[in-house]
XYZ file of N, CA, C and O in Angstrom:
332
model
N 0.231 -0.837 -0.155
C 0.382 -0.226 -0.034
C 0.897 1.520 0.082
O 2.215 1.288 0.500
N -0.052 2.323 -0.738
C 0.916 3.901 -0.206
C -0.170 4.676 0.030
O -1.112 4.948 -0.612
N 0.859 5.477 1.109
C 0.033 6.757 1.071
C -0.716 8.415 -0.697
O 0.119 7.796 -1.462
N -1.870 7.646 0.026
C -2.156 9.670 -0.772
C -3.374 10.050 -0.476
O -3.981 9.517 0.013
N -3.574 11.009 -1.451
C -4.171 12.475 -0.953
C -5.451 12.081 -2.686
O -4.680 12.602 -4.066
N -6.650 11.289 -2.151
C -7.514 12.128 -3.959
C -8.291 13.313 -3.707
O -8.213 14.339 -2.134
N -8.275 13.877 -5.083
C -7.877 15.406 -5.490
C -9.298 14.562 -5.799
O -10.541 14.919 -5.350
N -9.587 15.167 -7.014
C -10.871 15.285 -8.050
C -11.614 13.799 -8.701
O -11.056 12.582 -8.782
N -12.707 14.023 -7.763
C -13.293 12.469 -7.701
C -14.544 11.876 -8.823
O -15.376 13.356 -9.149
N -14.787 10.711 -9.679
C -15.910 11.591 -10.181
C -16.616 9.601 -10.881
O -15.731 9.385 -10.450
N -16.940 9.782 -11.246
C -18.194 8.351 -11.517
C -16.649 7.396 -12.250
O -16.745 6.168 -12.176
N -16.151 8.086 -13.312
C -15.169 7.158 -14.709
C -13.944 6.954 -14.229
O -12.666 6.666 -14.454
N -13.516 8.362 -13.010
C -11.789 8.387 -11.918
C -11.858 8.847 -10.833
O -12.334 9.858 -11.021
N -10.377 9.440 -11.370
C -9.491 10.631 -9.644
C -9.218 10.690 -10.157
O -8.036 10.287 -11.022
N -8.385 11.907 -9.235
C -6.876 12.751 -9.481
C -6.501 11.948 -8.341
O -7.219 12.726 -6.533
N -5.304 11.700 -7.962
C -4.483 11.582 -7.365
C -3.456 11.685 -6.669
O -2.828 12.093 -8.110
N -3.611 12.337 -5.662
C -1.472 12.317 -5.040
C -0.903 11.460 -4.057
O -1.203 11.136 -3.001
N 0.219 11.040 -5.202
C 0.612 9.347 -4.465
C 2.245 9.576 -3.692
O 2.780 10.372 -4.135
N 1.381 10.205 -2.741
C 2.690 10.805 -1.628
C 4.134 9.921 -0.243
O 4.308 9.849 0.241
N 3.679 8.331 -1.344
C 5.286 7.192 -0.898
C 5.917 7.534 -2.250
O 6.259 7.936 -3.238
N 7.543 6.374 -1.549
C 8.118 6.414 -2.538
C 8.292 6.077 -4.569
O 9.045 5.853 -4.051
N 7.516 4.941 -4.065
C 6.524 3.454 -5.603
C 6.028 5.286 -6.652
O 5.881 5.881 -6.727
N 7.111 5.148 -7.389
C 6.488 5.744 -9.017
C 5.795 4.678 -10.265
O 6.244 3.549 -10.381
N 4.634 5.299 -10.126
C 4.061 4.561 -11.026
C 3.767 5.003 -12.744
O 4.692 6.049 -13.061
N 3.998 4.161 -13.663
C 3.699 5.218 -15.178
C 1.963 4.260 -15.972
O 1.430 3.751 -15.095
N 2.699 5.295 -16.750
C 0.917 4.962 -17.604
C 0.344 3.972 -17.941
O 1.768 3.053 -18.805
N -0.552 2.953 -17.663
C -0.938 1.948 -17.785
C -1.047 0.562 -16.574
O -1.259 -0.107 -16.645
N -0.412 1.239 -15.786
C -0.242 0.093 -14.367
C -2.185 0.131 -13.643
O -1.977 1.631 -13.448
N -2.195 -0.859 -13.524
C -3.451 -1.194 -12.784
C -3.054 -0.746 -11.179
O -1.846 -1.379 -10.953
N -3.565 -0.379 -10.880
C -3.708 -0.471 -9.385
C -5.190 -0.314 -8.867
O -5.863 -0.376 -9.007
N -5.254 -0.590 -7.400
C -5.922 -0.903 -7.084
C -6.185 0.383 -5.910
O -5.809 0.329 -4.643
N -7.533 0.638 -5.028
C -7.535 2.274 -4.694
C -8.432 1.794 -3.395
O -9.984 1.252 -3.541
N -7.701 2.231 -2.506
C -8.877 1.755 -1.270
C -9.912 3.612 -0.686
O -8.557 4.040 0.030
N -11.237 3.454 -0.569
C -11.960 4.541 -0.309
C -12.487 4.227 0.487
O -13.469 3.679 0.454
N -12.429 5.228 1.525
C -13.537 5.221 2.209
C -14.554 5.808 2.106
O -14.397 7.226 2.649
N -15.831 5.829 1.787
C -17.028 6.095 1.889
C -17.138 6.146 2.745
O -18.659 6.868 2.923
N -17.513 6.481 3.864
C -18.421 5.669 5.008
C -17.605 6.616 6.025
O -16.310 6.781 5.814
N -17.871 6.919 7.583
C -17.319 7.246 7.919
C -16.046 5.937 9.368
O -15.610 6.063 10.173
N -16.679 4.671 8.751
C -16.187 3.346 9.611
C -14.630 3.563 9.525
O -13.559 4.219 9.025
N -13.576 2.767 10.188
C -12.516 3.120 10.258
C -12.105 2.318 9.879
O -10.581 2.870 9.205
N -12.385 1.488 9.193
C -11.684 -0.053 8.687
C -12.105 0.129 7.195
O -13.469 0.263 6.530
N -11.718 -0.118 6.010
C -11.631 0.050 4.313
C -12.086 -1.551 3.825
O -11.367 -2.169 4.978
N -13.215 -1.227 3.767
C -13.394 -3.318 3.362
C -13.136 -3.595 2.366
O -12.953 -2.767 0.992
N -12.846 -4.012 1.581
C -12.818 -5.050 0.563
C -13.648 -4.197 -0.451
O -13.002 -3.874 -1.649
N -14.704 -4.703 -0.233
C -16.033 -3.627 -0.682
C -15.601 -2.201 -0.698
O -15.870 -1.679 -2.670
N -15.033 -1.837 -0.634
C -14.268 -0.450 -1.010
C -13.492 -0.007 -1.931
O -12.760 1.253 -2.366
N -12.812 -0.848 -2.545
C -11.291 -1.407 -3.050
C -12.046 -1.044 -4.488
O -13.206 -2.005 -5.125
N -11.144 -0.624 -5.192
C -11.371 0.414 -6.767
C -10.113 -0.483 -7.726
O -9.170 0.123 -7.400
N -10.568 -0.926 -8.640
C -9.577 -1.103 -9.201
C -9.931 -0.162 -10.675
O -10.863 0.505 -11.534
N -8.073 0.423 -10.752
C -8.055 1.866 -11.437
C -7.193 1.378 -12.457
O -5.665 0.172 -12.122
N -6.236 2.471 -13.422
C -5.900 2.361 -14.877
C -5.153 3.651 -14.823
O -5.930 4.786 -14.306
N -3.811 3.339 -14.657
C -3.053 4.841 -14.642
C -3.634 5.265 -15.625
O -2.600 5.047 -17.297
N -3.507 6.518 -16.061
C -3.786 7.281 -17.454
C -2.798 8.572 -17.647
O -2.760 8.683 -18.926
N -2.706 9.603 -16.777
C -1.583 10.652 -16.958
C -1.004 10.262 -15.546
O -1.088 9.687 -13.954
N 0.745 10.900 -15.318
C 1.467 10.562 -14.303
C 1.663 12.354 -14.702
O 2.050 13.041 -15.584
N 1.944 13.002 -13.070
C 3.273 14.061 -13.027
C 3.506 14.476 -12.281
O 3.582 13.716 -11.280
N 3.961 15.595 -12.489
C 5.304 15.501 -10.226
C 4.385 16.508 -9.196
O 2.970 16.779 -9.634
N 4.274 16.185 -8.450
C 4.393 16.633 -7.639
C 4.580 17.341 -5.851
O 6.020 16.321 -6.157
N 4.456 18.207 -5.468
C 5.052 18.402 -4.501
C 5.997 17.258 -3.929
O 7.020 17.594 -3.037
N 5.003 16.035 -2.824
C 4.689 15.893 -1.631
C 4.569 14.399 -2.990
O 5.054 13.185 -2.159
N 5.186 14.241 -4.014
C 5.137 13.353 -4.777
C 5.095 12.665 -6.027
O 6.164 13.324 -6.489
N 3.766 12.162 -6.626
C 3.399 11.862 -7.494
C 2.221 12.053 -8.002
O 1.576 11.992 -7.439
N 1.322 12.913 -8.918
C 0.264 12.986 -9.518
C -0.098 11.900 -10.250
O 0.191 11.680 -11.236
N -1.123 11.221 -10.250
C -1.666 9.900 -11.148
C -3.301 10.867 -11.907
O -4.319 10.951 -10.623
N -3.491 10.500 -12.559
C -4.939 10.431 -13.532
C -5.784 9.082 -13.490
O -4.841 8.409 -14.168
N -6.451 8.370 -12.560
C -6.780 6.933 -13.164
C -8.159 6.887 -13.211
O -8.711 8.046 -13.710
N -8.450 5.745 -13.926
C -9.823 5.808 -14.690
C -10.285 4.527 -14.189
O -9.907 3.496 -14.345
N -11.737 4.510 -13.760
C -11.764 3.632 -13.107
C -11.884 1.969 -13.884
O -12.616 2.771 -15.187
N -11.803 0.753 -13.863
C -12.427 -0.240 -15.150
C -14.468 -0.239 -14.732
O -14.588 -0.181 -15.437
N -14.532 -0.180 -13.186
C -15.953 -0.032 -14.056
C -16.951 1.146 -13.327
O -15.933 2.395 -12.463
N -17.868 2.054 -13.731
C -17.804 3.412 -12.985
C -18.138 3.407 -12.305
O -19.461 2.496 -11.591
N -18.689 4.525 -10.809
C -18.276 4.270 -9.857
C -19.974 5.159 -9.809
O -19.815 6.209 -10.593
N -21.024 5.455 -8.627
C -21.696 6.268 -8.483
C -21.076 6.912 -7.371
O -20.102 6.860 -6.280
N -20.992 8.563 -6.958
C -20.470 8.952 -6.108
C -20.733 8.432 -4.063
O -19.400 9.322 -3.000
N -20.969 7.488 -4.012
C -21.012 6.947 -3.071
C -20.346 5.736 -3.092
O -20.441 5.196 -2.125
N -20.088 5.569 -3.609
C -19.625 3.743 -4.003
C -19.733 2.625 -4.538
O -19.027 1.914 -4.964
N -20.508 3.204 -4.751
C -21.522 2.141 -5.474
C -20.544 1.593 -7.106
O -21.098 2.986 -7.271
N -20.909 0.391 -6.855
C -20.965 0.438 -8.540
C -21.923 0.499 -9.282
O -23.065 0.188 -9.640
N -21.706 1.119 -10.888
C -23.279 1.708 -11.384
C -22.457 0.065 -12.435
O -22.361 -0.380 -13.134
N -24.178 -0.154 -13.225
C -24.362 -0.768 -13.853
C -24.834 -1.311 -15.567
O -25.041 0.138 -15.719
N -23.914 -1.044 -16.027
C -22.950 -0.682 -17.032
C -24.311 -1.055 -18.076
O -24.458 -0.456 -19.718
N -24.582 -1.932 -18.146
C -25.984 -2.670 -19.108
C -27.811 -1.496 -18.989
O -28.192 -1.342 -19.739
N -27.572 -0.931 -17.199
C -28.886 -0.231 -16.995
C -28.669 1.446 -18.728
O -27.833 2.000 -18.390
């Protein structure tokens, strides 16, 4: 796991600033753990799979633009692509 700060979040992706030592490249697959509720523990159901579509520098790490593999609602629920 790497520490990160989430910035812009939309149903299709997110911008995050990675604060750890690891560097990512375009095309990398990542799993993002998002605390959608006030619970102290993030559950497996809160994990979102995404691909890195853009990278950039940040003062305290690396900026990543992520595209979610499945569209999400902003409350963390997976949206049905057939709907």
